[in-house]
Amino acid sequence: MAKIGDYTLHPIETGTFGLDGGAMFGVVPKPLWERRMVPDERNRIKLSMRCLLIEGGGKLILVDNGLGNKYDPKFAGLYNVDHSSDTLDASLASAGFSRTDITDVILTHLHFDHAGGSTEEVDGKLHVAFENARFHVQRDHWVAANAPNARERASFFRENLEPLAASGQLNLLHGQQDIFKGISVDTFFGHTESMQTVSISDPDSEDEKTLVFVADLLPTSHHLAPAWTMGYDIRPLKTMDEKDAFLKRAIEADWDLFFEHDPDVEIARVILDERGRPVVAQARPLKEL
């Protein structure tokens, strides 16, 4: 069990899915990236949808919620969706909770693999899946998701957005800020407009332990190098600059990074190797934080 200050932290596995390896690594040649993540016969690589549950301070906070279960067989086949081992509800139950216990949901962004679990279909009608929760989303990202550009249109699903808009449960944020004691968000603009990362620390402690949920700034531990960016990024040069600045801070402060899409690495620290390149160090499960 991992703890930072008054918070207990739980990894919440919500299943896996597959995306084209070329899209996930952009301009990086396949002979390089396939050494690290082996593709299937359709060139898809296996990706986790690992969320984070933060318990404490009278709150039960879920960071992202996977793609949900509203998809049809065609979608499941295209994206190689696999819920045979893990689901959101089962993972919450393993931690001793259910969706009704969640007080807050922090959505890093609204792409379907991060926010699809926000809503569910019951008897043919769409509902918010966390009836007691406030949903925290960046305002500028919310605007962009509801009027998507042509590049991202396929990543934003109306069924994930419209119930939230009508629910009265939406809290729109503006930029970097502390949203609870020891929990802050910061914004990034390379992957999508105003994506937010989530940092957990203990302001009352001198050990300065910090865990950062890095979302799609660093989708896996294989995306540390500047040029290893996703083809999905709307501003790839911005992503490179943002990664460089973020990793300098993370290395200097010994932050632990929580990887959402890496099927093998839950958390890790980053160091510079002998050639000055960022590399993973101390990769381990969250419980060993």
PDB file of N, CA and C in Angstrom, residues 4-8 54-57 177-186 197-205 208-212:
ATOM      1  N   ILE A   4       1.333   8.820   0.575  1.00  0.00           N
ATOM      2  CA  ILE A   4       1.989  10.122   0.570  1.00  0.00           C
ATOM      3  C   ILE A   4       1.186  11.013   1.504  1.00  0.00           C
ATOM      4  N   GLY A   5       1.790  11.398   2.606  1.00  0.00           N
ATOM      5  CA  GLY A   5       1.073  12.200   3.582  1.00  0.00           C
ATOM      6  C   GLY A   5      -0.161  11.478   4.084  1.00  0.00           C
ATOM      7  N   ASP A   6      -1.293  12.147   4.029  1.00  0.00           N
ATOM      8  CA  ASP A   6      -2.549  11.560   4.491  1.00  0.00           C
ATOM      9  C   ASP A   6      -3.236  10.712   3.429  1.00  0.00           C
ATOM     10  N   TYR A   7      -2.639  10.616   2.258  1.00  0.00           N
ATOM     11  CA  TYR A   7      -3.288   9.918   1.152  1.00  0.00           C
ATOM     12  C   TYR A   7      -2.761   8.494   0.982  1.00  0.00           C
ATOM     13  N   THR A   8      -3.683   7.576   0.785  1.00  0.00           N
ATOM     14  CA  THR A   8      -3.361   6.216   0.374  1.00  0.00           C
ATOM     15  C   THR A   8      -3.640   6.108  -1.124  1.00  0.00           C
ATOM     16  N   ILE A  54      -6.994   7.944  -5.190  1.00  0.00           N
ATOM     17  CA  ILE A  54      -6.375   8.685  -4.094  1.00  0.00           C
ATOM     18  C   ILE A  54      -7.376   8.749  -2.950  1.00  0.00           C
ATOM     19  N   GLU A  55      -7.020   8.145  -1.831  1.00  0.00           N
ATOM     20  CA  GLU A  55      -7.929   8.022  -0.695  1.00  0.00           C
ATOM     21  C   GLU A  55      -7.398   8.827   0.487  1.00  0.00           C
ATOM     22  N   GLY A  56      -8.205   9.738   1.006  1.00  0.00           N
ATOM     23  CA  GLY A  56      -7.781  10.489   2.180  1.00  0.00           C
ATOM     24  C   GLY A  56      -8.372  11.879   2.227  1.00  0.00           C
ATOM     25  N   GLY A  57      -8.282  12.497   3.399  1.00  0.00           N
ATOM     26  CA  GLY A  57      -8.799  13.849   3.558  1.00  0.00           C
ATOM     27  C   GLY A  57     -10.292  13.953   3.337  1.00  0.00           C
ATOM     28  N   GLN A 177      -2.985  24.701 -10.725  1.00  0.00           N
ATOM     29  CA  GLN A 177      -3.546  25.090  -9.434  1.00  0.00           C
ATOM     30  C   GLN A 177      -3.564  23.913  -8.477  1.00  0.00           C
ATOM     31  N   ASP A 178      -3.644  24.233  -7.192  1.00  0.00           N
ATOM     32  CA  ASP A 178      -3.892  23.232  -6.168  1.00  0.00           C
ATOM     33  C   ASP A 178      -5.400  23.027  -6.094  1.00  0.00           C
ATOM     34  N   ILE A 179      -5.841  21.782  -6.194  1.00  0.00           N
ATOM     35  CA  ILE A 179      -7.284  21.554  -6.127  1.00  0.00           C
ATOM     36  C   ILE A 179      -7.707  20.936  -4.801  1.00  0.00           C
ATOM     37  N   PHE A 180      -6.786  20.244  -4.136  1.00  0.00           N
ATOM     38  CA  PHE A 180      -6.980  19.774  -2.765  1.00  0.00           C
ATOM     39  C   PHE A 180      -5.636  19.904  -2.062  1.00  0.00           C
ATOM     40  N   LYS A 181      -5.625  19.784  -0.775  1.00  0.00           N
ATOM     41  CA  LYS A 181      -4.364  19.837  -0.046  1.00  0.00           C
ATOM     42  C   LYS A 181      -3.433  18.735  -0.551  1.00  0.00           C
ATOM     43  N   GLY A 182      -2.261  19.119  -1.040  1.00  0.00           N
ATOM     44  CA  GLY A 182      -1.278  18.155  -1.514  1.00  0.00           C
ATOM     45  C   GLY A 182      -1.543  17.604  -2.897  1.00  0.00           C
ATOM     46  N   ILE A 183      -2.584  18.073  -3.574  1.00  0.00           N
ATOM     47  CA  ILE A 183      -2.911  17.585  -4.920  1.00  0.00           C
ATOM     48  C   ILE A 183      -3.039  18.787  -5.848  1.00  0.00           C
ATOM     49  N   SER A 184      -2.220  18.803  -6.886  1.00  0.00           N
ATOM     50  CA  SER A 184      -2.225  19.927  -7.824  1.00  0.00           C
ATOM     51  C   SER A 184      -2.264  19.417  -9.254  1.00  0.00           C
ATOM     52  N   VAL A 185      -2.677  20.290 -10.158  1.00  0.00           N
ATOM     53  CA  VAL A 185      -2.683  19.962 -11.582  1.00  0.00           C
ATOM     54  C   VAL A 185      -1.837  20.988 -12.321  1.00  0.00           C
ATOM     55  N   ASP A 186      -1.256  20.542 -13.424  1.00  0.00           N
ATOM     56  CA  ASP A 186      -0.479  21.430 -14.288  1.00  0.00           C
ATOM     57  C   ASP A 186      -0.890  21.144 -15.726  1.00  0.00           C
ATOM     58  N   THR A 197      -1.710  17.166 -15.934  1.00  0.00           N
ATOM     59  CA  THR A 197      -1.102  16.128 -15.114  1.00  0.00           C
ATOM     60  C   THR A 197      -1.533  16.362 -13.675  1.00  0.00           C
ATOM     61  N   VAL A 198      -1.360  15.340 -12.835  1.00  0.00           N
ATOM     62  CA  VAL A 198      -1.792  15.427 -11.440  1.00  0.00           C
ATOM     63  C   VAL A 198      -0.619  15.056 -10.545  1.00  0.00           C
ATOM     64  N   SER A 199      -0.296  15.933  -9.606  1.00  0.00           N
ATOM     65  CA  SER A 199       0.815  15.708  -8.677  1.00  0.00           C
ATOM     66  C   SER A 199       0.279  15.545  -7.266  1.00  0.00           C
ATOM     67  N   ILE A 200       0.833  14.554  -6.552  1.00  0.00           N
ATOM     68  CA  ILE A 200       0.469  14.304  -5.162  1.00  0.00           C
ATOM     69  C   ILE A 200       1.721  14.433  -4.317  1.00  0.00           C
ATOM     70  N   SER A 201       1.659  15.249  -3.297  1.00  0.00           N
ATOM     71  CA  SER A 201       2.800  15.442  -2.402  1.00  0.00           C
ATOM     72  C   SER A 201       2.277  15.696  -0.998  1.00  0.00           C
ATOM     73  N   ASP A 202       3.187  15.785  -0.049  1.00  0.00           N
ATOM     74  CA  ASP A 202       2.824  16.048   1.338  1.00  0.00           C
ATOM     75  C   ASP A 202       3.404  17.393   1.745  1.00  0.00           C
ATOM     76  N   PRO A 203       2.587  18.434   1.790  1.00  0.00           N
ATOM     77  CA  PRO A 203       3.120  19.757   2.123  1.00  0.00           C
ATOM     78  C   PRO A 203       3.603  19.879   3.561  1.00  0.00           C
ATOM     79  N   ASP A 204       3.232  18.915   4.408  1.00  0.00           N
ATOM     80  CA  ASP A 204       3.620  18.970   5.820  1.00  0.00           C
ATOM     81  C   ASP A 204       4.867  18.152   6.120  1.00  0.00           C
ATOM     82  N   SER A 205       5.456  17.544   5.088  1.00  0.00           N
ATOM     83  CA  SER A 205       6.607  16.670   5.293  1.00  0.00           C
ATOM     84  C   SER A 205       7.853  17.289   4.682  1.00  0.00           C
ATOM     85  N   GLU A 208       9.680  15.537   0.855  1.00  0.00           N
ATOM     86  CA  GLU A 208       9.405  16.038  -0.498  1.00  0.00           C
ATOM     87  C   GLU A 208       9.070  14.924  -1.486  1.00  0.00           C
ATOM     88  N   LYS A 209       8.501  13.828  -1.010  1.00  0.00           N
ATOM     89  CA  LYS A 209       8.067  12.758  -1.911  1.00  0.00           C
ATOM     90  C   LYS A 209       6.922  13.266  -2.782  1.00  0.00           C
ATOM     91  N   THR A 210       7.046  13.052  -4.078  1.00  0.00           N
ATOM     92  CA  THR A 210       6.023  13.498  -5.027  1.00  0.00           C
ATOM     93  C   THR A 210       5.792  12.417  -6.072  1.00  0.00           C
ATOM     94  N   LEU A 211       4.525  12.154  -6.349  1.00  0.00           N
ATOM     95  CA  LEU A 211       4.132  11.261  -7.433  1.00  0.00           C
ATOM     96  C   LEU A 211       3.371  12.083  -8.460  1.00  0.00           C
ATOM     97  N   VAL A 212       3.749  11.939  -9.729  1.00  0.00           N
ATOM     98  CA  VAL A 212       3.080  12.680 -10.799  1.00  0.00           C
ATOM     99  C   VAL A 212       2.429  11.697 -11.766  1.00  0.00           C
TER     100      VAL A 212
END
